mmCIF file of C-alpha atoms in Angstrom:
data_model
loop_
_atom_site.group_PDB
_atom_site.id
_atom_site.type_symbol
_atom_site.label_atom_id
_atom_site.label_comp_id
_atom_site.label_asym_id
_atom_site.label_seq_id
_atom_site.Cartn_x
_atom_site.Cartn_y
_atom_site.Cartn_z
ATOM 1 C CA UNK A 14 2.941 20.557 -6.857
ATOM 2 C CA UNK A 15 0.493 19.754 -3.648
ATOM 3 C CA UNK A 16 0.341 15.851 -4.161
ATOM 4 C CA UNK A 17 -2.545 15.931 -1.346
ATOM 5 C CA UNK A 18 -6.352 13.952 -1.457
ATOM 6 C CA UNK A 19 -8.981 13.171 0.653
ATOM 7 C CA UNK A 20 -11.330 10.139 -0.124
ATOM 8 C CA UNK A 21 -14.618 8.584 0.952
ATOM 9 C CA UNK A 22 -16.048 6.090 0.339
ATOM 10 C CA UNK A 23 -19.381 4.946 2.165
ATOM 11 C CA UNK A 24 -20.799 1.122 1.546
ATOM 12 C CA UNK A 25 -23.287 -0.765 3.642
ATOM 13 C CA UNK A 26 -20.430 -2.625 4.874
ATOM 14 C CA UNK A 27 -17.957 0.255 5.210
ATOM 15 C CA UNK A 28 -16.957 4.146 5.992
ATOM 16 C CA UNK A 29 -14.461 4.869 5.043
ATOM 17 C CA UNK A 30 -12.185 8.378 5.152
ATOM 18 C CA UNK A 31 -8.628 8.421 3.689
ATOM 19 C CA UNK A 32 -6.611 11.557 3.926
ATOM 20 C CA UNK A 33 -3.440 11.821 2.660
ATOM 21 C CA UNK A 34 0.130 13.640 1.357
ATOM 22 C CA UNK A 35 2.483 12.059 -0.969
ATOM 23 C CA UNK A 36 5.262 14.651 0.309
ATOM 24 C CA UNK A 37 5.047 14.164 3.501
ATOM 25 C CA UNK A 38 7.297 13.810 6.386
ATOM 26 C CA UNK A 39 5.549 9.856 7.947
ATOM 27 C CA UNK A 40 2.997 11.271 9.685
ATOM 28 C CA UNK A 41 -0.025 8.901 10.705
ATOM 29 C CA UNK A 42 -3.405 9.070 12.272
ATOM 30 C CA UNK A 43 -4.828 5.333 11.903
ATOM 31 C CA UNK A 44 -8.140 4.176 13.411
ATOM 32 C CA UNK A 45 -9.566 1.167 11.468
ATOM 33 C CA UNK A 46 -10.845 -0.930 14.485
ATOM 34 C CA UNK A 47 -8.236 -3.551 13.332
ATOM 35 C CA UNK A 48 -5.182 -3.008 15.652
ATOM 36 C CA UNK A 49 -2.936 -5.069 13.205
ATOM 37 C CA UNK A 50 -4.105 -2.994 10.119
ATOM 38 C CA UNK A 51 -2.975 0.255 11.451
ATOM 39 C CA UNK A 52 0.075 -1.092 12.838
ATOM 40 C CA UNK A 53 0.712 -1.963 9.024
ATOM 41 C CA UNK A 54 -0.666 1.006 7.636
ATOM 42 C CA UNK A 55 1.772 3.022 9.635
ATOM 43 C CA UNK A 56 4.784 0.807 8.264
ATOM 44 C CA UNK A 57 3.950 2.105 4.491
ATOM 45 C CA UNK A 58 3.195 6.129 6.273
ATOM 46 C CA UNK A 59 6.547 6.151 8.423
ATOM 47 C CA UNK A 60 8.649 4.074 5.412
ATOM 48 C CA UNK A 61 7.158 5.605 2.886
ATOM 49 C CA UNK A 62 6.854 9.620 4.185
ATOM 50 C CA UNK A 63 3.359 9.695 3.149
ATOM 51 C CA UNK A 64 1.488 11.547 5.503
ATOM 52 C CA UNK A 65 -1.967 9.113 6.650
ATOM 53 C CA UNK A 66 -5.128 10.081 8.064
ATOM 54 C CA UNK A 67 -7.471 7.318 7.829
ATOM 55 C CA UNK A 68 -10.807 6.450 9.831
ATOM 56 C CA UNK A 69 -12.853 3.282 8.996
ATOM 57 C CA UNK A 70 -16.022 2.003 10.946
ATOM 58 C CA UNK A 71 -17.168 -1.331 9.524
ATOM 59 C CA UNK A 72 -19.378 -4.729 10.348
ATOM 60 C CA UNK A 73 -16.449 -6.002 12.653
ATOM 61 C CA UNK A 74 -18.675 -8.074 13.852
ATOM 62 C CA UNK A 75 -18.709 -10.529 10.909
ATOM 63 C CA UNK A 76 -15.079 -9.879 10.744
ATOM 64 C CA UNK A 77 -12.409 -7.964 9.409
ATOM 65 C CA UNK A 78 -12.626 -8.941 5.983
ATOM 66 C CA UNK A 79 -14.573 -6.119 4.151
ATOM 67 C CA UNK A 80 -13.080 -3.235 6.584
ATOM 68 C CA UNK A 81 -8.796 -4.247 5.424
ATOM 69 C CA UNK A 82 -10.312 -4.666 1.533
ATOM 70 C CA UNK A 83 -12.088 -1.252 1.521
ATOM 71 C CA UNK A 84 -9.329 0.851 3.005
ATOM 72 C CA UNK A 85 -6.774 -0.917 0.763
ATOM 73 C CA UNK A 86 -9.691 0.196 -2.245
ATOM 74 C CA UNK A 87 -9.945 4.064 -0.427
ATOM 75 C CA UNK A 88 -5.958 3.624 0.050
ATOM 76 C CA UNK A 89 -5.346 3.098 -4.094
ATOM 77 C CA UNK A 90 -7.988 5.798 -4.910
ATOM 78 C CA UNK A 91 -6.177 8.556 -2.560
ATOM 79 C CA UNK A 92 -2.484 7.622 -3.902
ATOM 80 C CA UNK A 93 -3.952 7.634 -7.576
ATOM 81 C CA UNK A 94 -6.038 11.038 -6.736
ATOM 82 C CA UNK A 95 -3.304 12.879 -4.894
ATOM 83 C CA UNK A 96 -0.219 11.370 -8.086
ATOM 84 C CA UNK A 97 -2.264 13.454 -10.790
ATOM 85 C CA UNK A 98 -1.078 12.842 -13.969
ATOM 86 C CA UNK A 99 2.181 11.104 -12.994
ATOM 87 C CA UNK A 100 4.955 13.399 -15.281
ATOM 88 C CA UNK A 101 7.887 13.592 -13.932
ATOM 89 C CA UNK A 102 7.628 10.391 -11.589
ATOM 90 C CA UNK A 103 10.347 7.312 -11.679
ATOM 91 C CA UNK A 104 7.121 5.267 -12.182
ATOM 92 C CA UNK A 105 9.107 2.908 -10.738
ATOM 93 C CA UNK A 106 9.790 1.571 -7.025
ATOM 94 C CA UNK A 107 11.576 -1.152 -5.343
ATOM 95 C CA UNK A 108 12.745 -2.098 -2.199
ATOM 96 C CA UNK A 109 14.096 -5.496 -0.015
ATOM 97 C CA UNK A 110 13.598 -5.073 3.280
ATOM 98 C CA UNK A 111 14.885 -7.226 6.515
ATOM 99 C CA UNK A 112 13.484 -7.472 9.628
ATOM 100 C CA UNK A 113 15.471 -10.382 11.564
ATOM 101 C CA UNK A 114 15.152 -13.318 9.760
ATOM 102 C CA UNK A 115 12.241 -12.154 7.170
ATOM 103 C CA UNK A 116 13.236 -10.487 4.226
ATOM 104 C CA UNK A 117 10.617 -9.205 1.577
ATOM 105 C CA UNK A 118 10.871 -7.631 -1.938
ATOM 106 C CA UNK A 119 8.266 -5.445 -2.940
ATOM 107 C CA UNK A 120 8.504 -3.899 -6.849
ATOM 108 C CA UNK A 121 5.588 -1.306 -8.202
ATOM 109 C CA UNK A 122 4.811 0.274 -11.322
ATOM 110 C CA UNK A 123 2.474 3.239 -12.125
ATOM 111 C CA UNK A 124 1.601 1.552 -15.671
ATOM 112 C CA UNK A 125 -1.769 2.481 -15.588
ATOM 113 C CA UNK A 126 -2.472 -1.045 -15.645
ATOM 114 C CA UNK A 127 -3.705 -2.760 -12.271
ATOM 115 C CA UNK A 128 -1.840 -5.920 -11.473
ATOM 116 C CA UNK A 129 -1.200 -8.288 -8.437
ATOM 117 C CA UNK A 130 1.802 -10.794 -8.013
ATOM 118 C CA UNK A 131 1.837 -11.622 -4.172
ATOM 119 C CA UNK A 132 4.385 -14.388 -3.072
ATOM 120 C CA UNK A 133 3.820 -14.708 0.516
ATOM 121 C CA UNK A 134 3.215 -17.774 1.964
ATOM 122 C CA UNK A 135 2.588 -17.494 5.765
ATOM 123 C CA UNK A 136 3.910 -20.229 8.384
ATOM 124 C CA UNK A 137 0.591 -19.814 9.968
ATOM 125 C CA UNK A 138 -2.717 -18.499 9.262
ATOM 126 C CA UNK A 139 -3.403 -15.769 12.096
ATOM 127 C CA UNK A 140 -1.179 -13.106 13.711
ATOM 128 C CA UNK A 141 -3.254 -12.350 16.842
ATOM 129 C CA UNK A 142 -6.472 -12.292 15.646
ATOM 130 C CA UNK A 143 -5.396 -11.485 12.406
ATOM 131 C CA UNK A 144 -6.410 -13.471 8.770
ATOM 132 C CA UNK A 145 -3.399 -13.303 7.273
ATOM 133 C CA UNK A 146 -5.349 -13.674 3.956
ATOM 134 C CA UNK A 147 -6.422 -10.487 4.308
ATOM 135 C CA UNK A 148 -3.089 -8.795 3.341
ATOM 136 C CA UNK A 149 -3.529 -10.000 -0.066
ATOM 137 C CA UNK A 150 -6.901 -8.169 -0.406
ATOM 138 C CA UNK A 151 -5.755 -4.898 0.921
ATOM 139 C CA UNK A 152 -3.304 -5.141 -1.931
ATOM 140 C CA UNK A 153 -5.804 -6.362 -4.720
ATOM 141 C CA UNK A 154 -7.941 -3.402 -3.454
ATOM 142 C CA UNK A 155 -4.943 -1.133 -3.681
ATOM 143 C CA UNK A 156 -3.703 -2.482 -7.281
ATOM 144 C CA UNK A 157 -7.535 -2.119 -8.945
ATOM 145 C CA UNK A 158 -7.869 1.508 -7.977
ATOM 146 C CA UNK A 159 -4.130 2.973 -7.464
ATOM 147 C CA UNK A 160 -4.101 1.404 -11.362
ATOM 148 C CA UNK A 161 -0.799 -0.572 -10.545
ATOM 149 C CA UNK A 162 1.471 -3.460 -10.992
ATOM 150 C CA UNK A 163 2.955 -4.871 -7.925
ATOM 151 C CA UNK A 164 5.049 -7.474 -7.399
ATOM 152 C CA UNK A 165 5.164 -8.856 -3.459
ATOM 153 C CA UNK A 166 7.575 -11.113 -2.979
ATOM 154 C CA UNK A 167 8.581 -12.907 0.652
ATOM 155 C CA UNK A 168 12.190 -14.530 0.054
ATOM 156 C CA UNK A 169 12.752 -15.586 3.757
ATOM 157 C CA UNK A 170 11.231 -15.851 6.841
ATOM 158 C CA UNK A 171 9.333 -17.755 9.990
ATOM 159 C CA UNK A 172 7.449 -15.500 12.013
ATOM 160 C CA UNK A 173 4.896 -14.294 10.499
ATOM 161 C CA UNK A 174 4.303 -10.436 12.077
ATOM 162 C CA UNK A 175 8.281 -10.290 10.949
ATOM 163 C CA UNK A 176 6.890 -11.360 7.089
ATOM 164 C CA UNK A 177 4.012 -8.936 7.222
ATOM 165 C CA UNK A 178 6.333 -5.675 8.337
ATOM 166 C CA UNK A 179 8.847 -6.386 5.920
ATOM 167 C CA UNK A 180 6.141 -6.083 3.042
ATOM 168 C CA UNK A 181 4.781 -3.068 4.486
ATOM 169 C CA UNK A 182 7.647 -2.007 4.796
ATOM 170 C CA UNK A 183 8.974 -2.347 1.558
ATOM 171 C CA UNK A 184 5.784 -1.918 -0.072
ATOM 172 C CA UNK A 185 6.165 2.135 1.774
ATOM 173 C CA UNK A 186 9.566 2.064 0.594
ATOM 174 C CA UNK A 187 8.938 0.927 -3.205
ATOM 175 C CA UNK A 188 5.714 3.505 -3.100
ATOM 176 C CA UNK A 189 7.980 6.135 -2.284
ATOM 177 C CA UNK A 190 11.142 5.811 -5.020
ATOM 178 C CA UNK A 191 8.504 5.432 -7.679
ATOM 179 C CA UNK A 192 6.692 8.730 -6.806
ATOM 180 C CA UNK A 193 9.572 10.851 -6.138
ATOM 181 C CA UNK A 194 10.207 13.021 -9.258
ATOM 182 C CA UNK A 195 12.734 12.909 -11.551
ATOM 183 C CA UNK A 196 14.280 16.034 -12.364
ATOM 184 C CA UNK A 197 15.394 15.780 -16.038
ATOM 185 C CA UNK A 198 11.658 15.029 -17.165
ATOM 186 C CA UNK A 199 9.581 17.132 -14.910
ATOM 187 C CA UNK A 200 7.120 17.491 -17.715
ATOM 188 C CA UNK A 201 6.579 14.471 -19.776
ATOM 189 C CA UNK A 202 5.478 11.118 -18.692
ATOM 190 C CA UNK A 203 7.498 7.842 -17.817
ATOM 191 C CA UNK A 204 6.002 5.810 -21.006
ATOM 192 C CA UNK A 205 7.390 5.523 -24.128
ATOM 193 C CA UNK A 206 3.542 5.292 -25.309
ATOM 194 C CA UNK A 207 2.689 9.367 -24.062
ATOM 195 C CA UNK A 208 0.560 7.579 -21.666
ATOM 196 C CA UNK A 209 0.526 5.948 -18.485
#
């Protein structure tokens, strides 16, 4: 099965072009105009071997806001376009993840039913230039059109890039188990409903 798609989505805020392959090796190409973004957006290509092409141009010059939501929006609708119909998939992914003295936990679901628990409380409120409260909108943009629950839990930690690269981290890592295929049902869903 090619688990490949290309998305686009054009606003009058945002361009946006996400390319990707749910079999791949970790392969990136990442040009947002937010350095901190792609440096994240790597973390769930490299830990999660999905290979990700993504280009964004957006109104920077407000800030960074609309540019992370829309590519976490293009981002869901690319991993939900390239899954299919999801038989055959563990539907379900988890990970913890260290990095020094942070330590994240990141649990998804392909339920069919978009959800968002995020437990991460940052020591501070910028890394760099940064918002940290944009994280949580690249995943609420992810969740609504991936059609996902995830869980994003934080369990330890005081620097706050370490926090952030331990949920992408395990956020690549979760993605990953929950889309690899289980053998024994290759053609019937994960749902004791028929449908997911």
């Amino acid at each position: 099965m090619d688990r490949k798609a290309s998305i686009e989505r054009n606003t009058l805020e945002t361009q946006i072009c996400v390319s990707l392959n749910l079999d791949g090796s970790g392969l990136s190409n990442l040009d947002t105009g937010v350095g901190f973004l792609d440096h994240m957006l790597d973390q769930i290509a490299r830990h999660g071997l999905i290979d990700l092409d993504i280009r964004a141009s957006g109104d920077l010059h407000i800030d960074a806001h609309h540019t992370v939501e829309d590519v976490g929006i293009a981002f869901g609708q690319a991993v939900a376009a390239a899954a299919g119909s999801l038989k055959g998939i563990q539907r379900y992914g988890s990970a913890y993840v260290p990095l020094d003295e942070a330590l994240s936990r990141v649990v998804v679901d392909f339920s069919g039913r978009p959800g968002l628990e995020y437990g991460v409380i940052f020591p501070r409120s910028l890394i760099g230039s940064f918002d940290v409260d944009l994280l949580s909108e690249f995943f609420r943009g992810f969740v609504n059109h991936a059609r996902v629950t995830l869980h994003i839990d934080n369990l330890k930690g005081v620097n706050a890039h370490h926090i952030a690269e331990t949920v992408f981290k395990a956020f690549g890592r979760a993605l990953r188990a929950a889309l690899e295929f289980d053998p024994r049902r290759l053609d019937t869903l994960p749902s004791t409903k028929g449908v997911l």
